[in-house]
């Protein structure tokens, strides 16, 4: 089965280029295109794609608000969203992830990384461009969140701490399994346990909690 994607960007040439790059990959199919955030939300709600690829800066409803409407805390049945932008700004990254995005890429990421991000989002993983992940670590390493981070309902096990650190660094489940020499199903069990203990809706929220509690250091 192909990964079904809706692409939203207000620039037609960019939107078409993204669609072409995705459609050249045998396991990905672009099923809809939108020229603004409002149209993207309407299209995504109607088509229920596996992944929504949204530009951040769009007229009317921007990519962050569209992400919140499709994948935010108030959404009962959230869709997987990957945000893509030309603007490499930390506040955009953090706002997008807080809104519920499962991935964040720059438009110059290339076909291979774009495909990886879409597949990761469809599989429930998260992929953030490596250079952005590094900057996020630096940003959160020396700052405190506006409110105290929530505490887990039960203490994390040593293995869960190891999985948490790798998830926060942007590793996929398969990469976590390889690094820790455990099975993929075991990784999924630990990630699910982490989400339950932290009250997180997805692995990106787990990663943000790791940043805020200084569980990972540079």
XYZ file of N, CA and C in Angstrom:
654
model
N 0.840 -1.200 0.000
C 0.000 0.000 0.000
C 0.874 1.247 0.000
N 0.524 2.222 -0.850
C 1.274 3.472 -0.913
C 0.909 4.372 0.259
N 1.860 5.215 0.657
C 1.601 6.243 1.655
C 0.899 7.393 0.937
N -0.310 7.720 1.359
C -1.097 8.767 0.708
C -0.804 10.110 1.359
N -0.487 11.106 0.516
C -0.022 12.404 1.025
C -0.832 13.557 0.432
N -1.144 14.530 1.275
C -1.676 15.819 0.815
C -0.570 16.852 0.979
N -0.320 17.628 -0.070
C 0.736 18.644 -0.070
C 0.105 20.027 -0.088
N 0.573 20.921 0.799
C 0.041 22.284 0.841
C 1.178 23.299 0.823
N 1.153 24.184 -0.166
C 2.127 25.274 -0.281
C 1.490 26.336 -1.164
N 1.606 27.609 -0.772
C 0.949 28.660 -1.545
C 1.676 28.991 -2.845
N 2.905 28.525 -2.996
C 3.634 28.748 -4.245
C 3.443 27.527 -5.151
N 2.811 27.746 -6.288
C 2.475 26.628 -7.163
C 3.701 25.845 -7.609
N 4.793 26.560 -7.937
C 5.986 25.873 -8.437
C 6.598 24.991 -7.354
N 6.555 25.451 -6.108
C 7.076 24.647 -4.992
C 6.166 23.456 -4.731
N 4.868 23.706 -4.709
C 3.891 22.646 -4.457
C 4.001 21.541 -5.514
N 4.128 21.976 -6.773
C 4.259 21.006 -7.864
C 5.558 20.226 -7.746
N 6.639 20.927 -7.387
C 7.932 20.262 -7.229
C 7.918 19.218 -6.138
N 7.289 19.536 -5.009
C 7.190 18.583 -3.905
C 6.373 17.359 -4.326
N 5.271 17.619 -5.029
C 4.423 16.519 -5.481
C 5.173 15.605 -6.441
N 5.960 16.202 -7.337
C 6.735 15.403 -8.293
C 7.764 14.549 -7.559
N 8.486 15.154 -6.594
C 9.507 14.406 -5.850
C 8.887 13.220 -5.108
N 7.715 13.436 -4.536
C 7.070 12.355 -3.786
C 6.506 11.288 -4.713
N 5.916 11.715 -5.818
C 5.307 10.750 -6.743
C 6.329 9.895 -7.486
N 7.593 10.334 -7.500
C 8.617 9.510 -8.154
C 9.000 8.308 -7.289
N 8.576 8.329 -6.023
C 8.915 7.233 -5.133
C 7.784 6.194 -5.165
N 8.118 4.938 -5.411
C 7.102 3.917 -5.691
C 6.106 3.662 -4.577
N 6.466 3.994 -3.346
C 5.570 3.701 -2.224
C 4.856 4.929 -1.685
N 4.912 6.056 -2.420
C 4.271 7.295 -1.972
C 3.402 7.844 -3.096
N 2.201 8.305 -2.740
C 1.279 8.855 -3.734
C 0.676 10.155 -3.209
N 0.815 11.228 -3.972
C 0.190 12.501 -3.614
C -1.263 12.446 -4.080
N -2.205 12.535 -3.126
C -3.622 12.396 -3.452
C -4.358 13.725 -3.460
N -3.659 14.804 -3.069
C -4.302 16.110 -3.082
C -3.289 17.220 -2.887
N -3.598 18.399 -3.460
C -2.741 19.572 -3.326
C -3.584 20.763 -2.918
N -3.038 21.593 -2.031
C -3.761 22.765 -1.544
C -2.865 23.995 -1.638
N -3.489 25.157 -1.915
C -2.738 26.394 -2.095
C -2.710 27.263 -0.843
N -3.440 26.874 0.203
C -3.410 27.630 1.459
C -3.808 26.708 2.609
N -3.655 27.213 3.814
C -3.902 26.391 4.988
C -5.349 25.953 5.146
N -6.283 26.859 4.852
C -7.699 26.514 5.000
C -8.079 25.380 4.044
N -7.622 25.507 2.799
C -7.900 24.461 1.818
C -7.236 23.155 2.232
N -6.026 23.251 2.805
C -5.305 22.050 3.243
C -6.085 21.313 4.327
N -6.627 22.058 5.290
C -7.393 21.443 6.376
C -8.654 20.768 5.831
N -9.365 21.472 4.954
C -10.585 20.911 4.375
C -10.284 19.647 3.565
N -9.211 19.717 2.757
C -8.843 18.587 1.908
C -8.407 17.387 2.751
N -7.604 17.661 3.772
C -7.094 16.587 4.629
C -8.227 15.918 5.402
N -9.168 16.706 5.888
C -10.286 16.129 6.637
C -11.169 15.274 5.725
N -11.263 15.646 4.460
C -12.103 14.894 3.532
C -11.412 13.637 3.016
N -10.106 13.752 2.693
C -9.384 12.629 2.091
C -8.757 11.692 3.118
N -8.514 12.197 4.336
C -7.859 11.412 5.393
C -6.587 10.746 4.880
N -5.603 11.532 4.418
C -4.352 10.957 3.927
C -3.534 10.374 5.072
N -2.527 9.603 4.730
C -1.624 9.063 5.754
C -0.741 10.153 6.330
N -0.380 11.131 5.487
C 0.501 12.222 5.905
C 0.079 13.517 5.220
N 0.147 14.616 5.967
C -0.050 15.952 5.399
C 1.301 16.670 5.404
N 1.717 17.165 4.257
C 2.975 17.906 4.138
C 2.616 19.377 3.989
N 2.897 20.178 5.017
C 2.412 21.548 5.064
C 3.551 22.569 5.109
N 3.441 23.602 4.269
C 4.362 24.735 4.359
C 3.962 25.572 5.572
N 4.914 26.212 6.217
C 4.591 27.015 7.393
C 3.912 28.324 7.024
N 4.488 29.041 6.046
C 3.980 30.378 5.738
C 3.003 30.314 4.573
N 1.718 30.313 4.914
C 0.656 30.322 3.916
C -0.370 31.374 4.309
N -1.077 31.956 3.328
C -2.085 32.979 3.644
C -3.274 32.387 4.386
N -3.963 33.254 5.137
C -5.132 32.791 5.895
C -4.694 31.971 7.089
N -4.887 30.692 7.035
C -4.427 29.776 8.080
C -3.022 29.324 7.713
N -2.048 29.602 8.570
C -0.681 29.188 8.256
C -0.475 27.716 8.600
N 0.729 27.208 8.299
C 0.998 25.791 8.495
C 0.930 25.348 9.942
N 1.293 26.233 10.863
C 1.256 25.872 12.279
C -0.186 25.728 12.766
N -1.035 26.686 12.390
C -2.443 26.594 12.786
C -3.120 25.416 12.098
N -2.777 25.188 10.832
C -3.341 24.028 10.124
C -2.921 22.730 10.810
N -1.673 22.683 11.260
C -1.192 21.508 11.994
C -1.990 21.313 13.270
N -2.236 22.404 13.981
C -2.999 22.318 15.231
C -4.421 21.806 14.969
N -5.022 22.241 13.867
C -6.379 21.828 13.539
C -6.450 20.362 13.105
N -5.351 19.863 12.549
C -5.336 18.484 12.047
C -4.722 17.488 13.025
N -3.829 17.983 13.891
C -3.075 17.045 14.743
C -2.889 17.522 16.169
N -3.518 18.621 16.537
C -3.300 19.196 17.862
C -3.977 18.440 18.989
N -3.754 18.884 20.222
C -4.290 18.200 21.407
C -5.806 18.056 21.415
N -6.512 18.973 20.730
C -7.974 18.938 20.752
C -8.563 18.038 19.669
N -7.706 17.465 18.831
C -8.188 16.642 17.716
C -8.362 15.201 18.179
N -9.577 14.685 18.030
C -9.871 13.327 18.511
C -9.165 12.261 17.682
N -9.076 12.466 16.380
C -8.461 11.478 15.485
C -7.402 12.188 14.638
N -6.247 12.500 15.235
C -5.248 13.335 14.555
C -4.618 12.676 13.333
N -4.262 13.518 12.382
C -3.539 13.074 11.200
C -2.043 13.296 11.410
N -1.232 12.578 10.651
C 0.225 12.771 10.713
C 0.594 13.978 9.860
N 1.336 14.910 10.438
C 1.727 16.129 9.732
C 3.246 16.275 9.726
N 3.792 16.611 8.548
C 5.190 17.002 8.419
C 5.199 18.439 7.929
N 5.902 19.309 8.634
C 5.983 20.720 8.261
C 7.269 20.945 7.485
N 7.162 21.718 6.415
C 8.324 21.990 5.571
C 8.386 23.491 5.304
N 9.580 24.060 5.343
C 9.702 25.505 5.199
C 11.069 25.905 4.665
N 11.135 27.104 4.138
C 12.408 27.692 3.717
C 13.097 28.334 4.907
N 12.315 28.667 5.929
C 12.817 29.475 7.036
C 13.277 28.614 8.203
N 14.560 28.628 8.440
C 15.200 27.778 9.440
C 15.213 28.488 10.795
N 14.029 28.717 11.364
C 13.921 29.481 12.603
C 13.434 28.593 13.739
N 14.115 28.681 14.874
C 13.795 27.815 16.007
C 12.353 27.965 16.488
N 11.835 29.220 16.467
C 10.475 29.406 16.962
C 9.461 28.694 16.069
N 9.750 28.604 14.792
C 8.880 27.857 13.889
C 8.912 26.365 14.230
N 10.115 25.859 14.440
C 10.274 24.442 14.741
C 9.494 24.077 16.010
N 9.728 24.833 17.050
C 9.105 24.529 18.335
C 7.589 24.661 18.254
N 7.111 25.723 17.577
C 5.670 25.928 17.446
C 5.024 24.797 16.654
N 5.692 24.356 15.595
C 5.156 23.272 14.769
C 5.074 21.970 15.552
N 6.124 21.654 16.301
C 6.135 20.419 17.083
C 5.106 20.481 18.205
N 4.980 21.648 18.836
C 3.971 21.814 19.881
C 2.565 21.658 19.317
N 2.394 22.071 18.060
C 1.072 22.000 17.425
C 0.702 20.580 17.031
N 1.697 19.666 17.052
C 1.395 18.273 16.758
C 2.120 17.689 15.567
N 3.039 18.444 14.945
C 3.762 17.931 13.776
C 4.663 16.762 14.163
N 4.790 15.785 13.260
C 5.662 14.636 13.474
C 7.001 14.788 12.758
N 7.157 15.856 12.022
C 8.414 16.058 11.322
C 8.569 17.509 10.930
N 9.818 17.913 10.720
C 10.107 19.288 10.331
C 11.305 19.256 9.399
N 11.103 19.743 8.178
C 12.173 19.727 7.184
C 12.294 21.078 6.497
N 13.479 21.335 5.961
C 13.676 22.491 5.096
C 13.404 22.068 3.660
N 13.015 23.030 2.831
C 12.638 22.712 1.454
C 13.807 22.229 0.603
N 15.016 22.460 1.070
C 16.182 21.976 0.319
C 16.654 20.613 0.825
N 15.787 19.922 1.576
C 16.176 18.637 2.170
C 16.490 17.579 1.121
N 15.869 17.663 -0.050
C 16.122 16.664 -1.085
C 15.092 15.550 -1.058
N 15.024 14.832 -2.163
C 14.012 13.793 -2.340
C 14.129 12.679 -1.304
N 15.356 12.227 -1.028
C 15.552 11.091 -0.125
C 15.064 11.410 1.291
N 15.482 12.561 1.823
C 15.097 12.930 3.188
C 13.604 13.236 3.264
N 13.066 13.835 2.215
C 11.633 14.116 2.165
C 10.839 12.813 2.238
N 11.260 11.833 1.452
C 10.601 10.532 1.477
C 10.716 9.864 2.832
N 11.893 9.962 3.449
C 12.103 9.363 4.771
C 11.167 9.992 5.802
N 11.018 11.317 5.739
C 10.169 12.016 6.708
C 8.715 11.606 6.552
N 8.263 11.475 5.314
C 6.878 11.077 5.055
C 6.637 9.650 5.533
N 7.565 8.757 5.224
C 7.410 7.360 5.662
C 7.446 7.256 7.186
N 8.339 8.020 7.807
C 8.443 7.989 9.270
C 7.148 8.464 9.904
N 6.598 9.556 9.392
C 5.351 10.092 9.942
C 4.219 9.088 9.779
N 4.150 8.447 8.621
C 3.104 7.463 8.368
C 3.217 6.266 9.304
N 4.453 5.948 9.702
C 4.688 4.796 10.580
C 4.583 5.149 12.064
N 4.321 6.418 12.351
C 4.215 6.835 13.744
C 5.522 7.316 14.336
N 6.579 7.345 13.512
C 7.866 7.869 13.953
C 7.902 9.378 13.716
N 9.042 9.974 14.004
C 9.222 11.396 13.743
C 10.588 11.609 13.129
N 10.657 12.473 12.141
C 11.942 12.792 11.538
C 12.075 14.299 11.454
N 13.109 14.806 12.106
C 13.412 16.227 12.081
C 14.783 16.372 11.457
N 14.941 17.324 10.553
C 16.227 17.517 9.891
C 17.346 17.539 10.926
N 18.436 16.767 10.705
C 19.509 16.629 11.704
C 20.064 17.954 12.217
N 20.262 18.940 11.337
C 20.817 20.210 11.807
C 19.851 20.934 12.730
N 18.548 20.757 12.502
C 17.544 21.371 13.364
C 17.500 20.666 14.710
N 17.611 19.347 14.706
C 17.624 18.584 15.950
C 18.770 19.044 16.849
N 19.939 19.236 16.267
C 21.096 19.691 17.034
C 20.844 21.055 17.658
N 20.249 21.968 16.891
C 19.982 23.299 17.411
C 18.934 23.269 18.508
N 17.939 22.406 18.352
C 16.932 22.286 19.398
C 17.560 21.839 20.710
N 18.465 20.869 20.604
C 19.169 20.402 21.802
C 19.910 21.555 22.470
N 20.596 22.345 21.682
C 21.345 23.484 22.227
C 20.403 24.498 22.874
N 19.268 24.732 22.212
C 18.317 25.718 22.714
C 17.723 25.298 24.050
N 17.329 24.023 24.140
C 16.661 23.555 25.346
C 17.639 23.186 26.460
N 18.920 22.998 26.110
C 19.910 22.615 27.117
C 20.119 23.712 28.143
N 19.949 24.978 27.732
C 20.254 26.060 28.658
C 19.073 26.902 29.058
N 17.855 26.466 28.719
C 16.678 27.255 29.062
C 15.667 26.405 29.803
N 14.865 27.069 30.606
C 13.817 26.366 31.350
C 12.483 26.620 30.667
N 11.579 25.656 30.659
C 10.260 25.866 30.066
C 9.457 26.882 30.863
N 8.413 27.448 30.251
C 7.594 28.464 30.912
C 6.915 27.899 32.153
N 6.526 26.650 32.096
C 5.931 25.982 33.251
C 6.732 24.730 33.568
N 6.630 24.277 34.792
C 7.398 23.095 35.184
C 6.942 21.882 34.368
N 7.883 21.110 33.833
C 7.517 19.917 33.051
C 6.722 18.943 33.912
N 5.737 18.297 33.308
C 4.943 17.322 34.039
C 5.818 16.144 34.460
N 5.465 15.529 35.559
C 6.207 14.378 36.043
C 5.536 13.093 35.567
N 6.314 12.060 35.281
C 5.719 10.793 34.839
C 4.871 10.182 35.939
N 3.821 9.481 35.537
C 2.944 8.867 36.540
C 3.668 7.753 37.285
N 4.631 7.137 36.644
C 5.489 6.137 37.276
C 6.927 6.415 36.842
N 7.926 6.108 37.671
C 9.319 6.352 37.309
C 9.698 5.613 36.017
N 10.556 6.226 35.232
C 11.028 5.582 34.010
C 12.071 4.525 34.354
N 12.032 3.422 33.651
C 13.039 2.384 33.843
C 14.336 2.809 33.154
N 15.421 2.110 33.456
C 16.699 2.422 32.823
C 16.612 2.282 31.305
N 15.942 1.247 30.833
C 15.804 1.047 29.385
C 14.946 2.135 28.768
N 13.896 2.540 29.466
C 13.051 3.623 28.948
C 13.829 4.926 28.843
N 14.728 5.179 29.788
C 15.579 6.368 29.715
C 16.477 6.307 28.467
N 16.992 5.124 28.159
C 17.841 4.957 26.978
C 17.039 5.192 25.700
N 15.849 4.626 25.641
C 14.989 4.814 24.477
C 14.594 6.285 24.349
N 14.268 6.906 25.475
C 13.891 8.322 25.491
C 14.986 9.191 24.879
N 16.230 8.962 25.284
C 17.345 9.768 24.782
C 17.483 9.640 23.269
N 17.306 8.440 22.747
C 17.449 8.224 21.306
C 16.274 8.809 20.537
N 15.076 8.652 21.072
C 13.896 9.234 20.434
C 14.049 10.756 20.365
N 14.540 11.350 21.452
C 14.710 12.800 21.499
C 15.756 13.304 20.505
N 16.669 12.438 20.128
C 17.679 12.811 19.135
C 17.223 12.504 17.705
N 15.947 12.161 17.578
C 15.381 11.989 16.253
C 15.523 10.615 15.643
N 15.924 9.623 16.440
C 16.077 8.270 15.903
C 14.708 7.636 15.641
N 14.607 6.854 14.580
C 13.390 6.092 14.312
C 13.385 4.842 15.191
N 12.263 4.153 15.219
C 12.196 2.913 16.002
C 13.243 1.906 15.545
N 13.418 1.793 14.228
C 14.393 0.837 13.693
C 15.813 1.208 14.130
N 16.126 2.495 14.131
C 17.456 2.932 14.551
C 17.669 2.712 16.043
N 16.624 2.943 16.840
C 16.717 2.684 18.284
C 16.979 1.202 18.526
N 16.263 0.356 17.807
C 16.442 -1.086 17.961
C 17.868 -1.504 17.639
N 18.415 -0.935 16.565
C 19.774 -1.286 16.150
C 20.805 -0.810 17.174
N 20.630 0.387 17.706
C 21.614 0.944 18.643
C 21.581 0.246 19.995
N 20.403 -0.197 20.413
C 20.274 -0.826 21.731
C 20.271 -2.355 21.666
N 20.369 -2.891 20.446
C 20.384 -4.350 20.253
C 19.146 -5.011 20.841
N 17.988 -4.411 20.537
C 16.719 -4.985 20.960
C 15.809 -5.077 19.735
N 14.707 -5.793 19.864
C 13.817 -5.969 18.724
C 12.964 -4.724 18.487
N 12.450 -4.606 17.274
C 11.595 -3.482 16.925
C 10.334 -3.470 17.778
N 9.762 -4.633 18.026
C 8.557 -4.704 18.853
C 8.835 -4.250 20.285
N 10.054 -4.550 20.779
C 10.423 -4.100 22.131
C 10.527 -2.582 22.177
N 11.089 -1.987 21.136
C 11.183 -0.522 21.071
C 9.790 0.086 21.096
N 8.888 -0.472 20.296
C 7.526 0.057 20.235
C 6.841 -0.046 21.596
N 7.109 -1.130 22.315
C 6.547 -1.297 23.654
C 7.058 -0.216 24.600
N 8.382 0.068 24.525
C 8.959 1.099 25.393
C 8.435 2.489 25.035
N 8.292 2.782 23.745
C 7.793 4.090 23.325
C 6.350 4.270 23.796
N 5.552 3.231 23.673
C 4.169 3.286 24.150
C 4.120 3.510 25.660
N 4.998 2.815 26.376
C 5.063 2.991 27.828
C 5.458 4.418 28.186
N 6.427 4.975 27.452
C 6.847 6.358 27.701
C 5.686 7.324 27.488
N 4.947 7.134 26.401
C 3.825 8.025 26.122
C 2.771 7.926 27.225
N 2.518 6.712 27.703
C 1.531 6.523 28.769
C 1.989 7.179 30.066
N 3.260 6.989 30.413
C 3.772 7.547 31.664
C 3.840 9.076 31.640
N 4.085 9.631 30.440
C 4.258 11.084 30.323
C 2.979 11.799 29.897
N 1.963 11.034 29.561
C 0.735 11.651 29.071
C 0.948 12.307 27.718
N 1.851 11.743 26.915
C 2.178 12.307 25.601
C 1.340 11.633 24.523
N 0.954 12.400 23.510
C 0.127 11.855 22.441
C 0.954 11.230 21.324
N 2.226 11.594 21.239
C 3.086 11.051 20.182
C 4.536 11.159 20.622
N 5.446 10.624 19.811
C 6.854 10.581 20.188
C 7.507 11.965 20.151
N 6.946 12.901 19.393
C 7.495 14.252 19.396
C 7.274 14.901 20.755
N 6.105 14.702 21.348
C 5.865 15.240 22.689
C 6.785 14.576 23.709
N 7.087 13.310 23.496
C 8.062 12.619 24.356
C 9.420 13.297 24.239
N 9.832 13.618 23.009
C 11.129 14.265 22.776
C 11.172 15.651 23.409
N 10.093 16.415 23.272
C 10.043 17.749 23.868
C 10.186 17.652 25.393
N 9.534 16.649 25.989
C 9.650 16.461 27.447
C 11.095 16.167 27.830
N 11.791 15.403 26.998
C 13.197 15.091 27.278
C 14.051 16.348 27.247
N 13.766 17.243 26.292
C 14.499 18.511 26.230
C 14.238 19.342 27.480
N 12.941 19.449 27.830
C 12.561 20.330 28.920
C 13.069 19.849 30.273
N 13.191 18.556 30.454
C 13.655 18.015 31.734
C 15.167 17.760 31.754
N 15.831 18.182 30.672
C 17.297 18.029 30.575
C 17.724 16.567 30.651
N 16.857 15.669 30.158
C 17.216 14.255 30.157
C 18.352 13.989 29.173
N 18.528 14.867 28.199
C 19.607 14.703 27.232
C 20.482 15.948 27.241
N 21.762 15.734 27.091
C 22.732 16.818 27.080
C 23.618 16.693 25.862
N 24.239 17.797 25.487
C 25.103 17.782 24.302
C 26.469 17.230 24.663
